[in-house]
Amino acid sequence: EEQITQEEIERLKPVATEVGNYLEYRMKLEDEGPLLRSRHSTTCGANHMYVFGGLLSHKGCKTNELFVTNLDRMVWMKKNPGGERPVERDGHCAVFDSNRKKLLVFGGRDAEKKRLNDLFQYDPETDRWTRLSPDGEQPAPRESASMAQLDEDTLVLFGGKGAGARFNDFWFLDLKRLEWTQAATKGDAPSPRQDAAICACDGKIYLHAGQDNFVRNDLYELDVSNREEMHWTLVNTVGRPPPSCHSHLLHCIDGKLYIAGGFDELGGQIIKFYSLDLDPSAKPADEEEKGSEGEAEAEEEEPAAVPEPVTAHDGEPVEIKPKWGELDSEIEFNQNRSVGFSTDDQIVMLQVGSKAMGIEASALPEHMYWDVLKLANVLDLHELEIDSEDDRPVNQKKIRVEHTTISAGKDLPSAVRQGFVSISGAEARMLEHVRDFHAQYVEYYPDRFHLLLDPPNECGVRKFVCTTVRPSKLSFTELYDLEPCARFIADYLEYEPLENPIMPPESIPSPYTVLGTWKAGDSFDFSIALCSLVIGVGYDAYVCMGYAPKEITENDQTRDTCPLLEREAAAAAAAAEDALKTPQKKKAAPSKYKIKEPTDLTCKIDEMLLAEEVAKLTPPESKESEAPEKSLTRRPNLATAEDKHNGRRVHAWVLVRAGSREMAETVFIEPTTARKYPINASPYLGLEYLWNHSNFWVNIQPGTIRQVPAIKNLDTNLKDTTKWEPVRAGVEEIEIPVVVEDAEQEAATGEATTEDGDAGTAETEAPTTPGLDTNVDNAAKARKSMTDAEDVNEEGDVGISPEIDVEATLEMPASWVPKMVIAQEDFDTTCPRGHKTTRYHRCIHELFAVFGPCSRWDGLVEKLCTFSDDACKNKSEERETFRRRKDKLCERIVRHSDETKIERFEHGSAYGIKEIREIPDVERKTYFYVSSRAADQLETRYEVFGKRLTETFSGRDDHMVYRSIVYDPEGTARAIEEARAKAEADAAAAAASGPAKRRPKKVKFEEPPPVIAKMTQKFELPVNSAVPPHQCVSKRVFDIANESIRVDYHHGSGFITTTQKWFYKDGTSSITLVNPKDPKPTEIEIQEEFHALCVTEKSIASEIRDVEREIKDIVMNRAKEEMAIDLLSPYFDISRIKTAEESDDEEEAEQDAGFDYLEPYIPPIIPGHDLTVSEASEAKDGCLNALKERLIDRANIIKGRLDREDAALVKRRNAFERDRDVMTPAEEEEFNRACEESTFKINILNQRLERHEEISKRRFLELDAKLRADPRLAALL
């Protein structure tokens, strides 16, 4: 029967067209096919494909149509299922339950733009929709969420976009119990995002890319094998990863992840497939099969050797990271394509038309549907072989330039687009001049790099490179100095290495686009942007093109010390130096009897002659190497010798000359790191040329161009034409320089002169690669004949030969780059995409956006982690900086060596806290803002848990400056044990008297306060006090354990001892008076003072209990603040904060938040801790008393109105009895009407009062029942 069924399936199956690894089928129609749409769901399961919902492309409306096709027959069937159908929607997520053979659809956005959180189920067997109502807390309404099946009975849901914000929450849906559960995850969670790809594999969840404020390309892993401890982990990968994408699919097969479909960050369709081997160390299956036969024979002879782990130079094992690979997708761009993965690991694609099958798409949009289906086994797609040099991410700058060039700059504002896509007359003349100059340059220097004079811009239009520099002064004063401006460029832009490390970039975009739109670029883009900004604020800056080591060109700072730590170390050293400075003592005058040093009678002539001979034999390079260098915080690079491009890697940086803006010295600025280097202590390996907005200069100084260990003795005098050759020579009225080398210079450069007088040259590379410095001398000597033919005018000036005099007064065209503008929100973003991570030597530095949609939810703006090892695995210190926190937290430091945690707060924090230093379970020291502690003027509070409590004060009226409490740990332990024993006894008695089948509960009791052994107070001496100092109290010690009190007084004038008084609880005392003239106190005075001290002791003990309660409140409040972090927006920033919703978002109905009747009366609760009996009793009594008071107030209001009406009626009747004889019939009628009205009001008020009494009793009993059933008050049961 199975064979007959299979033959019938094959007979009905349409004929396939084989296209590479794919089989293409022409779809048939039963009624109609699914018209083209977007934001729909394509789901495969049980050998069927389901297309549901979406936004129809030709109508622009949403639909709830369901189309199904059997992957054996390839026929579209439009279903008309029964039951409660889902409303029209798009942006939903769908999963096929392979265990129950049903389709599940969640969320989305309906036709009224309302986001949904409903769950529907479609049963293919009964052809019926069913609305499911899971138990538990429901996920918030959302669209573009990600859902996958974890196991047979569990679905997982992540993220999506809701009303006003995106989500990064994680939910479980138990299909057996039909219940939602929000998962509590830890670790480095993904940012809130939508349209991410998700899949489950071997008890782990993998989440890739998606869209938050930007389109991402990161990969996260969540281990869900232990539901109690689930940690998010960012997966570090190597290889060529997929581009930033969203709305794609993620599938797992045999430990490999596969990615297909989706859209890139420019909205383009992604037609490439990618794979990621999660365990690259595992041996592939095919290799195991091939080697099984040979290994079997080898195992019989000798045991197989255990492979040793790969180790680094230091012996540490090397972590093998998962590697991305690109698959040969064998597909081309299609007008509309929808991709899915089937359960049998096939990739299923729906598309419009097929070239191989000769099917053309319909010209009418209303008739276009997916008429071709492509099938291929994912494992049949081969991985593309990529050269080791090309095994890197795709150059994003090239993609952006191609996009802008193809679109002819349509994304640019219309007001500035003309300058990007056209050339003015002045620009055309300048381009003609620079092309002539470049032709002569190639002739004179055939083996040097071609000059980057007229590269194409982002629109493909060639521009003179000097006009790309646009001096600009932005409105941010922070950028008016060199170092802050360099740090801004390094942090604000995302660095991208050159596509070809030994060649300059093919195009140079404008800094307007780099800073405004792209926010990314290579070293040339960084340098031009930085040069434009610093020139705009008055610096003499230039863009340099030359060579640098690999670590510089790839922005690898793992061997450098973090600049933040360097600045802190320098500041600490300066402070220590200032602290150690003491007034220098005057040197004693030398004694006239000092013995003179013996006269040196050694002959100096021999030493001078020997030094001259050594100087002649020593090459200049060795002399230069002896010059002192500025020590750099850089570790030796072991990989430099292994770099095949060492010394040839092209790089760009910035030169800032001395003189302008009080610059003391000429320096190099590395724009990618903001580091500043002196000219003779830089890491650069050569300088070819430089330029700014006014001119372009070629470096012709031997020993500084290339193939040098470092740039030394570079002359930056650009007017010296023997060292710099300008493109616009007529501007400076100088001639093209001729470099005449003498014999000494020739010897220094290693040249040899032939018999004909021509300089010999070494073997050089191809013309497109940099030449040796000897070519400078060759070209100079070759042009010497040209200078001999120069003419001299009547004034004696040297004129330029007609061969090179293009236009002596050629005017520099205006910059084609618009005025650079950075929005305040972008400036506050601080770094690309709101997050930037830089790894230094044993340090990782992270920056986050301050304001805007990219800012973190917890206000974190900077994070610095230091490590004790080079691999950055063992943390030594973690430092976090916060801004805009409502709890005023500004910095948190965690030292992992002793687990010390330091939190610092700004003014306005709760309880006036300034800083908290805590070692868990050991001690805590809290600093306070005295101005915020007006009640007690508290400065510090030091706690040794369970042992000691110390406080210091400042400016108190009672002059107390110190208070110390010593606890009795043994007495406290005994008190706790007694309280526990009493609670257990009470619980046992209650259980014995209660129902026999009642389940025993865990005994809860309130811990008694710690037992105080000693209390100490210290007081400062009052200023301008009428009381003598020796009569002012200095210290009071209440020794509770020994039942004694001691009082010390301040030192009096002329006394070396102090007055002391000892009081004992047995009635004895000891008084020592320092001043014999003071009268000795009587017994009554002693007893009165002792009684006053006993009262003070009780008062201090009560204050200490208040302090202990405040400490608990501070701890609970900090836990509550961390659980519900709230950020503040200053009033001057509210106007520029954008709303998260688009203008077409729906008007969300306001939902009345349920009032928690118990919340105002319960203290802050730390997660995992319950209320004690006393706290629960106080909360219950407070809630009941509040209701009772409210009901009594309401009754008093009714009674008051009733009393006023009774009094008015009595008064009116008394007046009637008094004036009855003289009243007219009309007045009597008015009296009767008023009495009837008053009587009616009195009756109504009496009824209201009676009804209120009944309602009050019922409400009081209802609230009491609710409180008894409230789980938070379980301690009372």
mmCIF file of C-alpha atoms in Angstrom, residues 934-1095:
data_model
loop_
_atom_site.group_PDB
_atom_site.id
_atom_site.type_symbol
_atom_site.label_atom_id
_atom_site.label_comp_id
_atom_site.label_asym_id
_atom_site.label_seq_id
_atom_site.Cartn_x
_atom_site.Cartn_y
_atom_site.Cartn_z
ATOM 1 C CA ALA A 934 19.394 68.459 58.161
ATOM 2 C CA ALA A 935 17.826 66.339 60.909
ATOM 3 C CA ASP A 936 20.995 64.643 62.169
ATOM 4 C CA GLN A 937 23.906 66.200 60.166
ATOM 5 C CA LEU A 938 25.259 62.700 59.475
ATOM 6 C CA GLU A 939 28.532 62.463 57.525
ATOM 7 C CA THR A 940 29.548 58.798 57.547
ATOM 8 C CA ARG A 941 28.220 55.505 58.815
ATOM 9 C CA TYR A 942 30.515 52.486 59.154
ATOM 10 C CA GLU A 943 29.069 49.036 59.807
ATOM 11 C CA VAL A 944 30.904 45.840 60.667
ATOM 12 C CA PHE A 945 28.008 43.451 60.259
ATOM 13 C CA GLY A 946 26.864 42.059 63.583
ATOM 14 C CA LYS A 947 29.759 43.625 65.515
ATOM 15 C CA ARG A 948 30.002 47.391 65.315
ATOM 16 C CA LEU A 949 28.272 50.545 64.057
ATOM 17 C CA THR A 950 30.065 53.898 63.898
ATOM 18 C CA GLU A 951 28.726 57.291 62.807
ATOM 19 C CA THR A 952 30.329 60.704 62.404
ATOM 20 C CA PHE A 953 28.525 64.045 62.375
ATOM 21 C CA SER A 954 29.216 67.664 61.526
ATOM 22 C CA GLY A 955 27.586 70.908 62.669
ATOM 23 C CA ARG A 956 25.062 69.478 65.149
ATOM 24 C CA ASP A 957 23.442 71.698 67.736
ATOM 25 C CA ASP A 958 24.389 69.264 70.511
ATOM 26 C CA HIS A 959 28.017 69.295 69.237
ATOM 27 C CA MET A 960 28.133 65.496 68.850
ATOM 28 C CA VAL A 961 30.678 64.437 66.229
ATOM 29 C CA TYR A 962 30.965 60.698 66.813
ATOM 30 C CA ARG A 963 28.775 57.809 67.890
ATOM 31 C CA SER A 964 29.792 54.168 68.146
ATOM 32 C CA ILE A 965 27.791 51.065 69.009
ATOM 33 C CA VAL A 966 29.370 47.714 69.843
ATOM 34 C CA TYR A 967 27.117 44.662 69.527
ATOM 35 C CA ASP A 968 27.223 41.367 71.375
ATOM 36 C CA PRO A 969 27.239 38.644 68.658
ATOM 37 C CA GLU A 970 26.738 35.824 71.170
ATOM 38 C CA GLY A 971 23.823 37.599 72.850
ATOM 39 C CA THR A 972 22.277 38.319 69.458
ATOM 40 C CA ALA A 973 22.577 34.654 68.448
ATOM 41 C CA ARG A 974 20.907 33.567 71.694
ATOM 42 C CA ALA A 975 18.061 36.053 71.143
ATOM 43 C CA ILE A 976 17.496 34.756 67.608
ATOM 44 C CA GLU A 977 17.450 31.152 68.796
ATOM 45 C CA GLU A 978 14.937 32.026 71.500
ATOM 46 C CA ALA A 979 12.695 33.809 68.976
ATOM 47 C CA ARG A 980 12.905 30.847 66.607
ATOM 48 C CA ALA A 981 12.090 28.371 69.384
ATOM 49 C CA LYS A 982 9.102 30.463 70.459
ATOM 50 C CA ALA A 983 7.824 30.705 66.870
ATOM 51 C CA GLU A 984 8.172 26.962 66.386
ATOM 52 C CA ALA A 985 6.353 26.287 69.643
ATOM 53 C CA ASP A 986 3.527 28.624 68.647
ATOM 54 C CA ALA A 987 3.318 26.992 65.227
ATOM 55 C CA ALA A 988 3.206 23.517 66.783
ATOM 56 C CA ALA A 989 0.444 24.585 69.156
ATOM 57 C CA ALA A 990 -1.546 26.110 66.314
ATOM 58 C CA ALA A 991 -1.121 22.955 64.226
ATOM 59 C CA ALA A 992 -2.258 20.771 67.119
ATOM 60 C CA SER A 993 -5.419 22.823 67.620
ATOM 61 C CA GLY A 994 -6.167 23.174 63.900
ATOM 62 C CA PRO A 995 -7.371 20.687 61.262
ATOM 63 C CA ALA A 996 -5.493 17.423 61.241
ATOM 64 C CA LYS A 997 -4.973 17.369 57.458
ATOM 65 C CA ARG A 998 -3.602 20.880 57.254
ATOM 66 C CA ARG A 999 -0.281 20.966 55.426
ATOM 67 C CA PRO A 1000 2.532 22.160 57.700
ATOM 68 C CA LYS A 1001 4.078 25.489 56.691
ATOM 69 C CA LYS A 1002 7.553 26.787 57.119
ATOM 70 C CA VAL A 1003 7.920 28.591 60.423
ATOM 71 C CA LYS A 1004 8.532 32.308 59.970
ATOM 72 C CA PHE A 1005 9.510 34.641 62.763
ATOM 73 C CA GLU A 1006 10.775 38.156 63.151
ATOM 74 C CA GLU A 1007 14.418 38.329 64.123
ATOM 75 C CA PRO A 1008 14.981 40.422 67.253
ATOM 76 C CA PRO A 1009 17.272 43.449 66.992
ATOM 77 C CA PRO A 1010 20.956 42.863 67.765
ATOM 78 C CA VAL A 1011 22.000 43.043 71.378
ATOM 79 C CA ILE A 1012 23.912 46.242 72.234
ATOM 80 C CA ALA A 1013 26.974 45.839 74.453
ATOM 81 C CA LYS A 1014 28.381 49.378 74.475
ATOM 82 C CA MET A 1015 27.464 52.854 73.176
ATOM 83 C CA THR A 1016 29.938 55.735 72.841
ATOM 84 C CA GLN A 1017 29.421 59.425 72.065
ATOM 85 C CA LYS A 1018 32.034 62.092 71.373
ATOM 86 C CA PHE A 1019 31.450 65.843 71.380
ATOM 87 C CA GLU A 1020 33.429 68.757 70.044
ATOM 88 C CA LEU A 1021 34.242 71.793 72.167
ATOM 89 C CA PRO A 1022 31.616 74.525 71.657
ATOM 90 C CA VAL A 1023 32.874 77.766 70.157
ATOM 91 C CA ASN A 1024 32.429 80.956 72.231
ATOM 92 C CA SER A 1025 30.736 79.025 75.003
ATOM 93 C CA ALA A 1026 30.235 80.603 78.451
ATOM 94 C CA VAL A 1027 30.920 77.220 80.054
ATOM 95 C CA PRO A 1028 34.602 76.524 80.808
ATOM 96 C CA PRO A 1029 36.147 73.829 78.586
ATOM 97 C CA HIS A 1030 36.870 71.478 81.472
ATOM 98 C CA GLN A 1031 33.131 71.446 82.238
ATOM 99 C CA CYS A 1032 32.074 70.572 78.652
ATOM 100 C CA VAL A 1033 31.478 66.880 77.947
ATOM 101 C CA SER A 1034 33.971 65.316 75.554
ATOM 102 C CA LYS A 1035 32.958 61.661 75.626
ATOM 103 C CA ARG A 1036 30.213 59.472 77.069
ATOM 104 C CA VAL A 1037 30.499 55.692 77.224
ATOM 105 C CA PHE A 1038 27.475 53.560 78.102
ATOM 106 C CA ASP A 1039 28.841 50.100 78.898
ATOM 107 C CA ILE A 1040 25.608 48.129 78.965
ATOM 108 C CA ALA A 1041 27.309 44.774 79.332
ATOM 109 C CA ASN A 1042 29.166 45.871 82.480
ATOM 110 C CA GLU A 1043 26.335 48.184 83.664
ATOM 111 C CA SER A 1044 28.449 51.317 83.890
ATOM 112 C CA ILE A 1045 28.505 54.831 82.458
ATOM 113 C CA ARG A 1046 31.619 56.962 81.977
ATOM 114 C CA VAL A 1047 31.703 60.678 81.210
ATOM 115 C CA ASP A 1048 34.903 62.429 80.062
ATOM 116 C CA TYR A 1049 35.303 66.187 79.769
ATOM 117 C CA HIS A 1050 37.485 68.398 77.586
ATOM 118 C CA HIS A 1051 40.897 69.606 78.662
ATOM 119 C CA GLY A 1052 40.789 72.873 80.449
ATOM 120 C CA SER A 1053 43.243 75.696 79.981
ATOM 121 C CA GLY A 1054 46.393 74.859 81.869
ATOM 122 C CA PHE A 1055 45.349 71.275 82.726
ATOM 123 C CA ILE A 1056 47.021 68.125 81.458
ATOM 124 C CA THR A 1057 44.278 65.795 82.709
ATOM 125 C CA THR A 1058 40.506 65.845 82.348
ATOM 126 C CA THR A 1059 37.547 65.472 84.636
ATOM 127 C CA GLN A 1060 36.071 61.961 84.645
ATOM 128 C CA LYS A 1061 32.889 60.575 86.151
ATOM 129 C CA TRP A 1062 32.018 56.890 86.566
ATOM 130 C CA PHE A 1063 28.520 55.739 87.389
ATOM 131 C CA TYR A 1064 27.523 52.149 88.134
ATOM 132 C CA LYS A 1065 24.091 50.579 88.067
ATOM 133 C CA ASP A 1066 24.539 49.333 91.655
ATOM 134 C CA GLY A 1067 24.349 52.960 92.836
ATOM 135 C CA THR A 1068 28.083 53.631 93.319
ATOM 136 C CA SER A 1069 30.042 56.308 91.491
ATOM 137 C CA SER A 1070 33.553 57.680 91.079
ATOM 138 C CA ILE A 1071 34.213 61.336 90.245
ATOM 139 C CA THR A 1072 37.609 62.872 89.483
ATOM 140 C CA LEU A 1073 37.656 66.698 89.243
ATOM 141 C CA VAL A 1074 40.603 68.261 87.459
ATOM 142 C CA ASN A 1075 40.025 71.731 88.906
ATOM 143 C CA PRO A 1076 40.294 71.730 92.712
ATOM 144 C CA LYS A 1077 38.331 74.967 92.872
ATOM 145 C CA ASP A 1078 35.213 73.302 91.446
ATOM 146 C CA PRO A 1079 32.743 72.341 94.177
ATOM 147 C CA LYS A 1080 32.322 68.616 94.749
ATOM 148 C CA PRO A 1081 28.811 67.505 93.715
ATOM 149 C CA THR A 1082 26.461 66.408 96.440
ATOM 150 C CA GLU A 1083 24.908 62.949 96.584
ATOM 151 C CA ILE A 1084 21.590 64.297 95.336
ATOM 152 C CA GLU A 1085 23.299 65.969 92.355
ATOM 153 C CA ILE A 1086 25.113 62.738 91.598
ATOM 154 C CA GLN A 1087 21.877 60.764 91.692
ATOM 155 C CA GLU A 1088 20.113 63.337 89.490
ATOM 156 C CA GLU A 1089 22.975 63.251 86.952
ATOM 157 C CA PHE A 1090 22.970 59.442 87.038
ATOM 158 C CA HIS A 1091 19.212 59.391 86.457
ATOM 159 C CA ALA A 1092 19.587 61.837 83.546
ATOM 160 C CA LEU A 1093 22.307 59.627 82.034
ATOM 161 C CA CYS A 1094 20.052 56.567 82.337
ATOM 162 C CA VAL A 1095 17.329 58.440 80.479
#
